[in-house]
Coordinates of C-alpha atoms in Angstrom, one line a residue:
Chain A
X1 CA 156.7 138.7 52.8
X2 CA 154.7 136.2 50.8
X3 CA 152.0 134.0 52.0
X4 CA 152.4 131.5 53.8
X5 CA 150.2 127.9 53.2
X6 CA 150.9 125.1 55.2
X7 CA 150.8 121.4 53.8
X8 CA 149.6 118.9 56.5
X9 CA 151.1 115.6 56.4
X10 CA 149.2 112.7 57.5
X11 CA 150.8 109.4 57.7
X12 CA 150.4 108.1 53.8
X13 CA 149.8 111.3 52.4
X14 CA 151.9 111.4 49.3
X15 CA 151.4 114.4 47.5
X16 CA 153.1 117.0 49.9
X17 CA 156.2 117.8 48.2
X18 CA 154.5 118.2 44.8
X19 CA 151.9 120.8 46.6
X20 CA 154.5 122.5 48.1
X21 CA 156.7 123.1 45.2
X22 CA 153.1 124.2 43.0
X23 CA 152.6 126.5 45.9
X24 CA 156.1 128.0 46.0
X25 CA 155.6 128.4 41.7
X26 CA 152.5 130.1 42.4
X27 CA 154.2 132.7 44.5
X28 CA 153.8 131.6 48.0
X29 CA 156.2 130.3 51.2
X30 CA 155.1 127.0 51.5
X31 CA 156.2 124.6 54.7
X32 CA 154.8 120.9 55.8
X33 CA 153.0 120.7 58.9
X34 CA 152.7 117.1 60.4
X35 CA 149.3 115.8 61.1
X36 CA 150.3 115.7 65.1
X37 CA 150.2 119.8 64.9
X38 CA 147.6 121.0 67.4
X39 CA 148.1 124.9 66.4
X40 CA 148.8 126.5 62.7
X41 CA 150.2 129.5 63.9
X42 CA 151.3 131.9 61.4
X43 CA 150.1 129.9 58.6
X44 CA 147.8 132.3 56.1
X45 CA 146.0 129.0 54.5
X46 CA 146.1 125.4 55.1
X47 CA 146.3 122.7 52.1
X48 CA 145.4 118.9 52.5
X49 CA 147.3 117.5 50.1
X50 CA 146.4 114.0 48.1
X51 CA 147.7 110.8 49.0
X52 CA 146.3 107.7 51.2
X53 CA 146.1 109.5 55.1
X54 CA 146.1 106.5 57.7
X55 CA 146.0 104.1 54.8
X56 CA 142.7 105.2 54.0
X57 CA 141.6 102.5 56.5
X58 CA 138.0 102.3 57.1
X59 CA 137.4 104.7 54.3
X60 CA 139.1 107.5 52.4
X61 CA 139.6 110.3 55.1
X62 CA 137.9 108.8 58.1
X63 CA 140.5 108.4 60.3
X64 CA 142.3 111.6 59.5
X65 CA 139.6 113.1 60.8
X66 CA 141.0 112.3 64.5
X67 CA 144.0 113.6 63.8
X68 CA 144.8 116.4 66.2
X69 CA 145.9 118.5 63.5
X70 CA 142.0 118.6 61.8
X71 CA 140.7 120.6 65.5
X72 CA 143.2 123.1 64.8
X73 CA 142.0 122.9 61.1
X74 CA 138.2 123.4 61.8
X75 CA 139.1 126.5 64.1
X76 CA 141.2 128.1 61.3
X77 CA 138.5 127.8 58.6
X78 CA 135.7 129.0 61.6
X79 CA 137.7 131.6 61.6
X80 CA 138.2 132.8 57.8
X81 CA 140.8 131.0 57.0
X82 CA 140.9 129.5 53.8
X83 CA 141.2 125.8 53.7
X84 CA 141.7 123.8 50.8
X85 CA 141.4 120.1 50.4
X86 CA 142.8 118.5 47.1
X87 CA 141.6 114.8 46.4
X88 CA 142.4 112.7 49.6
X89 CA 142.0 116.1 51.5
X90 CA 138.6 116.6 49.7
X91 CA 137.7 113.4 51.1
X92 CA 139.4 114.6 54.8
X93 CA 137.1 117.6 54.8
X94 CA 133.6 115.8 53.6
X95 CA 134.8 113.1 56.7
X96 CA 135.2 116.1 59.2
X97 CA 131.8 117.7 58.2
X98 CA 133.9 120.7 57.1
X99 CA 132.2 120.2 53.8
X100 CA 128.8 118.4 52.7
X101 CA 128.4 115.1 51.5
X102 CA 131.0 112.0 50.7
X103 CA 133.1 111.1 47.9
X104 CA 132.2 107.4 46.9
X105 CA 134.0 104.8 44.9
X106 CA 133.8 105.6 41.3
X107 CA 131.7 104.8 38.9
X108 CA 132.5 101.7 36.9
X109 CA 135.1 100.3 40.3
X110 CA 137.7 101.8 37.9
X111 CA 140.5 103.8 39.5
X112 CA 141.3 106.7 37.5
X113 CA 144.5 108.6 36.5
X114 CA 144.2 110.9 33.2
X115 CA 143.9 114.4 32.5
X116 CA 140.8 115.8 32.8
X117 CA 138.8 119.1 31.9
X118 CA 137.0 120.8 33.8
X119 CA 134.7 124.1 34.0
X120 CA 134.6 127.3 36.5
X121 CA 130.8 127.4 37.9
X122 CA 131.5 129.8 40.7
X123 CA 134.4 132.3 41.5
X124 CA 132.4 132.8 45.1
X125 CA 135.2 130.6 46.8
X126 CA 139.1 131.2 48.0
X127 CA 140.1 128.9 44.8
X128 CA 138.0 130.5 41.8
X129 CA 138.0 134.0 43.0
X130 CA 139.4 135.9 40.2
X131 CA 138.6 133.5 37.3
X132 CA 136.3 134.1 34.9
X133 CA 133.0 131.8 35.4
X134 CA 133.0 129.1 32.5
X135 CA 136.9 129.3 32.4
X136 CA 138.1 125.4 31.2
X137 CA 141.0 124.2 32.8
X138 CA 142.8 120.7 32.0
X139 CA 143.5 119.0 35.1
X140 CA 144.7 115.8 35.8
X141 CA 142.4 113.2 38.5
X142 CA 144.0 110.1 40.2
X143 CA 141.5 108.3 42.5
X144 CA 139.1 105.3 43.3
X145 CA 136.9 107.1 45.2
X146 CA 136.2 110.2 43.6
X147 CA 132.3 110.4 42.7
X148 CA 130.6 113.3 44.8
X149 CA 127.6 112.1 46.3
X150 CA 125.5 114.4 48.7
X151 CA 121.3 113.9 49.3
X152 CA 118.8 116.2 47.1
X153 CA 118.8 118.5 49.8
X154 CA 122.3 119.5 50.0
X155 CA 122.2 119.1 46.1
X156 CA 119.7 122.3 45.9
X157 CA 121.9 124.0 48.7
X158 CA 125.1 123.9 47.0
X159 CA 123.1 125.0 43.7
X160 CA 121.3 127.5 44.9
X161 CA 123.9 129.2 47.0
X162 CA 126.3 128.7 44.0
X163 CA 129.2 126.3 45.7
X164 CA 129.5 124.3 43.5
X165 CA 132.7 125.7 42.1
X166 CA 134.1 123.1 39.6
X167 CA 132.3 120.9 37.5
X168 CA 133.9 118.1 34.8
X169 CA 133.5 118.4 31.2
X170 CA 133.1 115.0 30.8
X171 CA 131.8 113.5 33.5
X172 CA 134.4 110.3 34.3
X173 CA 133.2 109.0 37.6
X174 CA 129.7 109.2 38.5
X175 CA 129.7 112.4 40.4
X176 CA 126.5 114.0 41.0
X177 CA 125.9 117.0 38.9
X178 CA 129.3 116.7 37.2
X179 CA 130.8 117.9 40.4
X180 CA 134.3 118.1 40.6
X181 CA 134.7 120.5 43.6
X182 CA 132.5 122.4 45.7
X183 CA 132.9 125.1 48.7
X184 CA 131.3 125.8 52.1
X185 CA 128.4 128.9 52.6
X186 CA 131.6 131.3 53.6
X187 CA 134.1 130.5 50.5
X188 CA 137.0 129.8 52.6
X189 CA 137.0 126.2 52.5
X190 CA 137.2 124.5 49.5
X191 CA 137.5 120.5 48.0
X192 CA 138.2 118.9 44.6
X193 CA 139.5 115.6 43.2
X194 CA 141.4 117.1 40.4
X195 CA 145.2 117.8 41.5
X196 CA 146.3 121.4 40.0
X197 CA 149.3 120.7 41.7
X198 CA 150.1 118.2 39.1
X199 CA 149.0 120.6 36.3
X200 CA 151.3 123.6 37.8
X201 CA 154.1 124.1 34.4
X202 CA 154.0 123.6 31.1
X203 CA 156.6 120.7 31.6
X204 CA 154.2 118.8 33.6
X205 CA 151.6 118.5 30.4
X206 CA 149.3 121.4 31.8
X207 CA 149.9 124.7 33.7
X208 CA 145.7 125.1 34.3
X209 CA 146.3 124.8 38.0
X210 CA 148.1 127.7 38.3
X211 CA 145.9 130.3 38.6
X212 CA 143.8 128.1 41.0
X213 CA 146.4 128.0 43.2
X214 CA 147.4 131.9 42.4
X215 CA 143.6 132.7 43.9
X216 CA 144.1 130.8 47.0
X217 CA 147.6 132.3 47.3
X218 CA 145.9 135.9 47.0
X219 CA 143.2 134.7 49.4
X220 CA 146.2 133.6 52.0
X221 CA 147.7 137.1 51.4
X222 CA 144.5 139.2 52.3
X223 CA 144.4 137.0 55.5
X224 CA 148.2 137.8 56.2
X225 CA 147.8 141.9 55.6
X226 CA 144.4 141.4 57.9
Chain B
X1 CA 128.4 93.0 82.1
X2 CA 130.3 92.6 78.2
X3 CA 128.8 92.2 75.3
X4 CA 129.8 91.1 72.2
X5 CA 128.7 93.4 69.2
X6 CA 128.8 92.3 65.0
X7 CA 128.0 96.0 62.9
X8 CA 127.0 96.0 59.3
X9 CA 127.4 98.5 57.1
X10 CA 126.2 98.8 54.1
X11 CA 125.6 101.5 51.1
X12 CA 122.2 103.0 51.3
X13 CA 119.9 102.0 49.0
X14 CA 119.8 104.1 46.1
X15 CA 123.5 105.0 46.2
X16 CA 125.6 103.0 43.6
X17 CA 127.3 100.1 44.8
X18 CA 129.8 99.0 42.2
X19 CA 131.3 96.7 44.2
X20 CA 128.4 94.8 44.5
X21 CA 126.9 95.1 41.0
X22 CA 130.6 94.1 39.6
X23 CA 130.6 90.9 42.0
X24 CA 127.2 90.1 40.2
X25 CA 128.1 90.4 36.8
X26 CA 130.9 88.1 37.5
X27 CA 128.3 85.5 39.1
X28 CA 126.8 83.7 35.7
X29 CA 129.9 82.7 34.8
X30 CA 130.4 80.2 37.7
X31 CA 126.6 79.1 36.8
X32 CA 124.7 81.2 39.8
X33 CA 122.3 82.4 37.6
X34 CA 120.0 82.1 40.7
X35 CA 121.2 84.6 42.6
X36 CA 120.5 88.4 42.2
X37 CA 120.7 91.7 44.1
X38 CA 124.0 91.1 45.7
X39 CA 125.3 94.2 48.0
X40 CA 128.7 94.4 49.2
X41 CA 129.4 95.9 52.7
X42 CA 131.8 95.7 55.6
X43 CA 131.6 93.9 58.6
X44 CA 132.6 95.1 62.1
X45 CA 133.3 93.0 66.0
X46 CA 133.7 94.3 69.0
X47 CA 133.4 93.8 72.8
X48 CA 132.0 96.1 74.8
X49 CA 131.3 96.4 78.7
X50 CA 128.2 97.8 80.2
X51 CA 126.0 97.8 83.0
X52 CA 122.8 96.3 80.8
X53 CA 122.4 95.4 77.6
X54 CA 120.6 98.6 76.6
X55 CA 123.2 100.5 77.5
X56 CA 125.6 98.2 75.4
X57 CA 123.1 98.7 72.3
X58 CA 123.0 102.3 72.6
X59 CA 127.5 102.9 72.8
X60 CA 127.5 100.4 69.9
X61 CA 125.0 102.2 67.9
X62 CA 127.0 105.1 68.6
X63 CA 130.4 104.1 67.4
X64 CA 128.7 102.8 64.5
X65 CA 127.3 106.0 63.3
X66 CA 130.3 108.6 64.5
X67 CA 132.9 106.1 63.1
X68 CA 132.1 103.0 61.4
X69 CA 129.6 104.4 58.8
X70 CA 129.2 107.3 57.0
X71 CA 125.3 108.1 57.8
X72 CA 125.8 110.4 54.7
X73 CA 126.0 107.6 52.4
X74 CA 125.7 104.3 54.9
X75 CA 123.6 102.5 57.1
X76 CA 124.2 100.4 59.9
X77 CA 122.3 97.4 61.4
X78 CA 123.8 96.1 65.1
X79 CA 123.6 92.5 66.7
X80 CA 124.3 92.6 70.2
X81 CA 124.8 89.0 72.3
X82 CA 125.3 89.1 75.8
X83 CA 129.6 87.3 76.2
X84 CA 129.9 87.1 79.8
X85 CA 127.2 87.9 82.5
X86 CA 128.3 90.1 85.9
X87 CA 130.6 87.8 88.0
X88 CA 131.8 85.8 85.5
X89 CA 135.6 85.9 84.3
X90 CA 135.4 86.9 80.6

């Protein structure tokens, strides 16, 4: 039996049945799992998907953090699981403390949808294991508040212990360090603005995503045989 | 006792604040060439009931940093006025 991700659905999450459909095309059983959800059972790995959770009232993931849904989240990923947050969830998981920092408005005020390239700086996380380091993918963004900020401190962490796994070729929102994604001490939990879902065929421009989601598919797995 | 509470949060200084900057770029062209540093923030109200005004300061300051701001990026400042003293309908 394949893995099996699960998609949470917030209210105003929008890209759930485009991550579910990249996930099936990348090989694994993929359901939606509404935010109400206070256990994941028999789920393998757990996607926030992109989209505007709770309106993105307050600020972009901050009240999604109370969904009930997100305690069952943090005890998955305290317990191996691998996580992944994909633009809106990125910003989820920086809200939650699940991962370091915030994601502020861009650079410029400009809200951004175009492709974008960007390089594999670490394969020590769920998404990049099984790339090669340096890899250039095209992926697409679509946000307003998409710049990576995090204090010098937790800069030198994430350098030093190499989580920073994705960085933009060309920087095109202010992020710190070119950061485009970046991954807890363990690897299992993992954010980025870019949407491989939306760069998962050929037909859709780019199929780069693919074997981002193919590695967290393969993560999923080993937690499934476990 | 409850006390009425204004919180304002604002980007920390040093972090970009594009919102601001962009509102004073727009700002010579309606002749305010006088004004300068402008910061753009968010402003919060709400009651709350407590036995003493310290108390009141202290809940306040607490919703402000596990909700209203992000202390990663934001910092708050709190005004607290007492609304209705004990006994009194408020």
């Amino acid at each position: 039996m394949s893995a099996r991700v699960g998609v949470v659905v917030f209210p105003g999450t929008n890209c759930e049945h485009d991550t579910v459909s990249a996930f099936e095309r990348a090989g694994a059983t993929a359901t939606l799992v509404w935010h109400t959800e206070e256990r994941l059972g028999g789920l393998d790995a757990v996607v926030l998907p992109g989209g505007f959770a709770h309106g993105d009232y307050l600020r972009p993931g901050a009240i999604a953090r109370f969904s009930p849904v997100m305690d069952a989240v943090a005890r998955f990923a305290a317990a191996g699981g691998p996580v992944l947050g994909i633009c809106n969830g990125f910003q989820v998981l920086t809200e939650s403390g699940l991962l370091p920092g915030a994601l502020v408005k861009n650079r410029g005020l400009r809200f951004l949808c175009a492709p974008s390239r960007v390089r594999v700086t670490s394969v020590s996380s769920v998404l990049t294991c099984g790339l090669a380091p340096g890899t250039e993918l095209g992926i697409p963004v679509n946000h307003f508040s998409g710049s990576y900020f995090c204090d010098d401190r937790t800069l030198a962490e994430l350098r030093d212990a190499n989580r920073v796994v994705l960085r933009y070729v060309e920087n095109p929102n202010g992020s710190i360090d070119d950061i485009a994604g970046i991954t807890n001490a363990e690897g299992n939990v993992v954010g980025l603005m870019p949407h491989p879902e939306r760069a998962s065929d050929v037909l859709l421009g780019s199929a780069d995503g693919l074997p981002l989601l193919r590695a967290l598919v393969a993560a999923a797995a080993d937690v499934h045989a476990a | 006792m409850r006390f009425a509470a204004r919180v304002e949060v604002l980007l920390r200084p040093g972090i970009a604040d594009p919102e601001g900057a962009t509102i004073e770029r727009a700002l010579p062209a309606l002749g305010f060439h006088d004004v300068h540093q402008v910061r753009a923030g968010r402003s919060f109200r709400f009651e709350v009931d407590a036995a003493d005004e310290l108390t009141a300061r202290r809940r306040a300051e607490d919703l402000a940093r596990q909700l209203l701001a992000n202390p990663v990026i934001e910092d708050s400042e709190l005004v607290l006025t007492v609304q209705a003293p004990a006994g009194e309908p408020s």
